[in-house]
Amino acid sequence: MSQDSIGLSRRQILAAVGAIGTAGTVAGVGTGAYLSDRQRVTNALETGSIAIDVDCDACSIVDGRLAFAFDGLDRGDGDTITVSLTVETNPARLWLRTRCPPISDALGEALAVVFRVDGDTIAAGSLSAVSRTLATGVRLASCTDPETAIDLELEWELPDDVPDSVAGETTEFTVELVAEQCRHVDADSASDPFASVAPCEEPPDCVACPEQNGNRIAQATFAYDGPDGETTLELLRRSDTIEFERTVEPGETFTAVLHEPPEIKGSPDFDVVVDGTTIGDFHISCSQPFGPGLVIADGTYSLTVLEAVDTDGNPLCEVDI
């Protein structure tokens, strides 16, 4: 976790709330307001305001939103971020939503997280998936009394088996909060301030290798075929470095890591060598099509790509060659 993001502790954030109607629209203040650390938002209706006290030791406030930054992580790292929200004056309802993640976010897709409210799991999955799930909003409580805390937890872990290149990436989890006082708005009249918010754009099921702006192929799963019996198969980088070697039999599948700096890097050009004979080549720079369906063969031996992912963790689409 970035140390630059740590430092918000018992910072009081004020949100004006209305007495009649809903908490306002997402686009404007209306009869409600976002939590903001910059100013006290006043309301034209003389109904008072609600002070929300936020206690968080690993978050920051960016443009009136709570932000949790992730950087400098290594595989196997994990922790739980806690945030305590307390209504200090009038009873209030609180709504929360997250910001949509980028379509391509290698670290966001790799981080495994669980988001809880008062101990109850609200969403779980990758950080990006949880952000998409909560982007249309969720109400945290029906009506929160003053001094009664609402506890948010974001438990996260970077799994041991993610590519090393993902560990060097950065991402963030951003939360927006809206408050509405309960005193003059009963439960039946309460309205979701995020009701008009459109769902996040879903990431594509796969990406085409030639369109990946120079991204390399991180790993691929292959199927070998050839004459009966065992044979030695090598994936030889053009610098004559053997990146992968194993004994295979017809019908066998295997996965090879092709690019994972700093340990595995170099030329993007590979030769496929079977029992000392080069049967073909492929390129991991996406200078040529690569993906499921690609066949490297010499008429006797063949290697077929079954699955592949790029260095951003995107699965590659099937190729038609």
XYZ file of C-alpha atoms in Angstrom:
321
model
C 0.000 0.000 0.000
C 1.376 3.404 -0.902
C 2.555 5.330 2.135
C 1.600 8.540 0.333
C -2.060 7.595 0.712
C -1.884 7.184 4.478
C -2.703 10.092 6.746
C -6.466 10.590 6.984
C -7.345 10.032 10.633
C -10.443 11.438 12.324
C -10.943 14.005 9.599
C -14.407 15.496 9.836
C -16.223 15.687 6.527
C -19.441 17.677 6.316
C -22.395 16.953 4.056
C -25.497 19.106 3.828
C -28.751 17.184 3.668
C -32.308 18.148 2.898
C -35.462 17.737 4.941
C -37.844 16.956 2.095
C -37.381 14.834 -1.015
C -34.413 12.731 -1.981
C -30.717 13.087 -1.413
C -30.425 14.958 -4.694
C -28.947 13.925 -7.991
C -25.456 12.700 -8.593
C -24.756 15.615 -10.903
C -25.593 18.364 -8.389
C -26.139 19.159 -4.740
C -29.936 19.434 -4.769
C -31.161 18.468 -1.315
C -28.088 16.370 -0.622
C -24.358 16.522 -1.087
C -21.247 14.480 -1.488
C -18.926 14.249 1.449
C -16.208 16.817 0.962
C -13.088 17.762 2.870
C -12.845 21.157 1.173
C -15.829 23.047 2.481
C -19.058 22.866 4.396
C -21.867 22.495 1.868
C -24.874 24.541 2.927
C -28.488 23.848 2.068
C -31.143 26.355 1.155
C -33.663 24.531 3.358
C -33.348 25.404 7.019
C -33.080 21.834 8.213
C -29.597 21.733 9.568
C -26.674 19.692 8.345
C -25.218 16.322 9.161
C -21.584 15.965 10.124
C -20.023 12.673 9.077
C -16.842 11.740 10.882
C -14.520 9.488 8.863
C -11.813 7.444 10.545
C -9.431 5.848 8.065
C -5.709 5.191 8.325
C -5.045 4.068 4.749
C -7.045 6.314 2.479
C -7.077 9.832 1.113
C -9.706 12.260 -0.127
C -9.600 13.130 -3.817
C -12.239 15.463 -5.291
C -14.583 14.762 -2.403
C -14.249 10.978 -2.705
C -12.506 8.426 -0.542
C -9.631 6.863 -2.475
C -7.520 3.817 -1.662
C -4.311 3.607 -3.698
C -2.463 0.366 -4.409
C 1.147 0.440 -5.560
C 4.482 -1.103 -4.725
C 2.858 -4.479 -4.071
C 4.506 -7.860 -4.284
C 2.898 -11.225 -4.873
C 1.522 -12.610 -1.616
C 0.916 -9.182 -0.061
C -2.425 -8.629 1.640
C -4.162 -6.555 4.294
C -7.534 -5.211 5.424
C -8.374 -1.522 5.110
C -10.993 -0.276 7.568
C -13.093 2.881 7.452
C -15.452 3.992 10.207
C -18.295 6.397 9.342
C -20.158 8.134 12.162
C -23.164 10.456 11.925
C -22.560 13.145 14.535
C -25.747 15.218 14.571
C -29.013 14.166 12.927
C -29.879 10.563 12.030
C -29.132 9.898 8.371
C -29.206 7.366 5.587
C -25.961 6.789 3.748
C -25.491 5.567 0.195
C -22.210 4.437 -1.330
C -21.013 3.831 -4.836
C -17.647 3.116 -6.436
C -16.053 4.619 -9.504
C -15.928 2.397 -12.581
C -12.498 0.835 -13.089
C -10.481 1.260 -16.280
C -11.297 -1.267 -18.992
C -7.685 -2.429 -18.883
C -6.346 -2.657 -15.317
C -3.957 -5.547 -14.743
C -3.547 -4.986 -11.006
C -7.257 -4.318 -10.474
C -8.125 -7.600 -12.169
C -5.454 -9.489 -10.205
C -6.234 -8.222 -6.689
C -8.632 -10.511 -4.819
C -10.837 -8.458 -2.485
C -13.822 -8.728 -0.158
C -15.863 -5.598 0.646
C -17.861 -5.680 3.886
C -20.264 -3.327 5.659
C -20.578 -3.953 9.408
C -19.146 -7.426 8.909
C -21.531 -8.442 6.119
C -19.993 -9.211 2.727
C -21.446 -6.875 0.095
C -19.220 -7.837 -2.840
C -16.231 -10.091 -3.506
C -13.993 -10.912 -6.443
C -11.286 -8.968 -8.207
C -10.937 -5.304 -7.251
C -12.183 -4.321 -10.707
C -15.182 -6.663 -10.455
C -16.150 -5.283 -7.040
C -15.845 -1.733 -8.370
C -18.180 -2.604 -11.235
C -20.654 -4.323 -8.892
C -20.928 -1.337 -6.537
C -20.801 1.359 -9.217
C -24.603 1.720 -9.338
C -24.790 2.272 -5.591
C -25.820 0.535 -2.392
C -27.497 1.874 0.755
C -25.353 1.277 3.817
C -28.089 1.505 6.460
C -31.775 2.316 6.750
C -31.230 5.103 9.248
C -28.052 5.612 11.239
C -28.262 7.191 14.682
C -25.703 9.769 15.806
C -22.503 8.259 17.203
C -23.364 4.801 15.793
C -20.494 3.821 13.517
C -20.822 2.117 10.146
C -17.685 0.080 9.526
C -16.424 -0.540 6.001
C -13.759 -3.168 5.331
C -11.777 -3.803 2.173
C -9.827 -7.035 2.549
C -7.330 -7.500 -0.275
C -4.623 -9.888 -1.416
C -2.337 -10.114 -4.423
C -2.195 -13.868 -5.142
C 1.147 -15.631 -5.356
C 0.516 -16.904 -8.878
C -0.033 -13.592 -10.695
C 2.615 -12.555 -13.258
C 5.489 -10.635 -11.696
C 4.841 -7.710 -14.054
C 1.441 -7.148 -12.413
C 3.117 -6.515 -9.059
C 4.690 -3.356 -10.467
C 1.362 -1.863 -11.566
C -0.792 0.701 -9.738
C -4.541 1.016 -9.267
C -7.081 2.529 -6.898
C -10.476 1.922 -5.322
C -12.602 5.081 -5.185
C -15.788 5.506 -3.153
C -18.462 8.220 -3.267
C -20.844 8.773 -0.350
C -24.190 10.581 -0.233
C -26.124 11.356 2.970
C -29.803 12.153 3.590
C -31.270 12.932 6.976
C -34.076 10.720 8.228
C -35.944 13.261 10.326
C -38.276 14.542 7.611
C -37.924 11.750 5.032
C -39.450 8.411 6.002
C -38.173 5.110 4.662
C -40.910 4.830 2.036
C -40.065 8.274 0.648
C -36.310 7.754 0.580
C -34.919 7.640 -2.942
C -31.677 6.160 -4.200
C -29.468 9.090 -5.324
C -27.630 6.757 -7.697
C -30.732 5.311 -9.368
C -29.938 7.011 -12.679
C -26.298 5.918 -12.758
C -25.540 3.572 -15.649
C -23.632 0.339 -14.992
C -19.936 0.214 -15.803
C -18.817 -0.908 -19.212
C -17.913 -4.566 -19.022
C -14.401 -5.533 -20.120
C -14.197 -7.453 -23.396
C -14.095 -11.224 -23.228
C -10.852 -11.097 -25.176
C -8.569 -8.697 -27.023
C -6.927 -8.962 -30.414
C -3.176 -9.243 -30.166
C -2.281 -6.785 -32.984
C -4.272 -4.005 -31.269
C -2.506 -4.052 -27.926
C -0.217 -1.040 -28.350
C 2.993 -3.003 -28.051
C 1.938 -5.183 -25.117
C 3.611 -8.549 -25.109
C 2.169 -11.980 -24.596
C 2.828 -13.045 -21.026
C 2.004 -16.727 -21.291
C 0.286 -19.243 -23.522
C -1.125 -22.743 -23.302
C -0.210 -25.072 -26.169
C -1.249 -28.512 -27.410
C 1.426 -30.707 -28.996
C 0.841 -33.285 -31.718
C 3.226 -35.496 -33.640
C 4.357 -39.097 -34.117
C 3.795 -41.570 -31.301
C 6.286 -41.544 -28.482
C 8.039 -39.006 -26.328
C 9.951 -36.118 -27.824
C 11.822 -33.091 -26.513
C 10.209 -29.738 -27.222
C 11.942 -26.399 -26.736
C 10.794 -22.798 -27.050
C 13.984 -21.044 -28.054
C 14.271 -17.270 -27.873
C 16.113 -15.867 -30.883
C 19.041 -15.032 -28.649
C 19.496 -18.835 -28.417
C 18.125 -18.817 -24.876
C 15.999 -21.837 -24.037
C 13.002 -20.364 -22.217
C 11.014 -23.582 -22.054
C 11.939 -27.241 -22.412
C 10.064 -30.437 -21.631
C 9.390 -33.949 -22.824
C 5.987 -34.222 -24.487
C 3.749 -36.825 -26.082
C 1.035 -36.383 -28.738
C -2.096 -34.764 -27.278
C -0.281 -33.282 -24.297
C -0.954 -29.667 -23.270
C 1.292 -27.318 -21.326
C 1.559 -23.656 -20.340
C 4.705 -21.618 -20.925
C 5.572 -18.229 -19.415
C 7.003 -16.122 -22.243
C 7.442 -12.645 -20.780
C 7.691 -11.802 -17.081
C 10.307 -9.152 -16.296
C 12.755 -8.977 -14.703
C 13.408 -12.732 -14.743
C 11.937 -13.602 -18.148
C 12.492 -11.026 -20.871
C 14.360 -10.464 -24.115
C 13.662 -10.838 -27.812
C 9.980 -11.222 -28.776
C 10.862 -13.841 -31.405
C 10.659 -17.544 -30.569
C 11.560 -20.699 -32.485
C 9.733 -23.950 -31.788
C 12.250 -26.793 -31.769
C 11.301 -30.490 -31.643
C 14.100 -33.037 -31.225
C 16.607 -30.496 -32.521
C 14.568 -29.490 -35.589
C 12.957 -26.053 -35.880
C 9.347 -26.552 -36.981
C 8.319 -22.875 -36.999
C 8.275 -19.650 -35.030
C 6.003 -17.119 -33.324
C 6.234 -13.582 -31.969
C 5.076 -12.289 -28.583
C 5.228 -8.575 -29.468
C 1.935 -8.765 -31.384
C 3.761 -7.725 -34.547
C 2.017 -10.770 -36.023
C -1.303 -12.371 -35.051
C -1.131 -14.618 -32.010
C -3.902 -16.294 -30.048
C -6.001 -19.442 -29.728
C -6.115 -21.281 -33.037
C -2.596 -20.389 -34.169
C -0.807 -23.520 -35.391
C 2.965 -23.805 -35.724
C 3.774 -26.901 -37.780
C 6.144 -28.474 -40.308
C 3.959 -31.317 -41.573
C 5.193 -33.785 -38.969
C 5.010 -31.955 -35.683
C 2.548 -29.264 -34.635
C 1.980 -26.894 -31.747
C -1.457 -25.280 -31.396
C -2.194 -22.280 -29.170
C -5.182 -23.028 -26.900
C -5.127 -19.963 -24.628
C -2.970 -16.868 -24.184
C -2.904 -13.703 -22.077
C -1.033 -10.447 -22.589
C 1.003 -8.586 -19.974
C -2.113 -6.715 -18.814
C -3.806 -10.008 -18.035
C -6.189 -9.788 -20.997
C -7.113 -13.085 -22.673
C -6.348 -13.044 -26.392
C -9.032 -13.662 -28.983
C -8.954 -16.565 -31.384
C -7.031 -15.957 -34.586
C -8.117 -16.984 -38.070
C -5.027 -17.821 -40.093
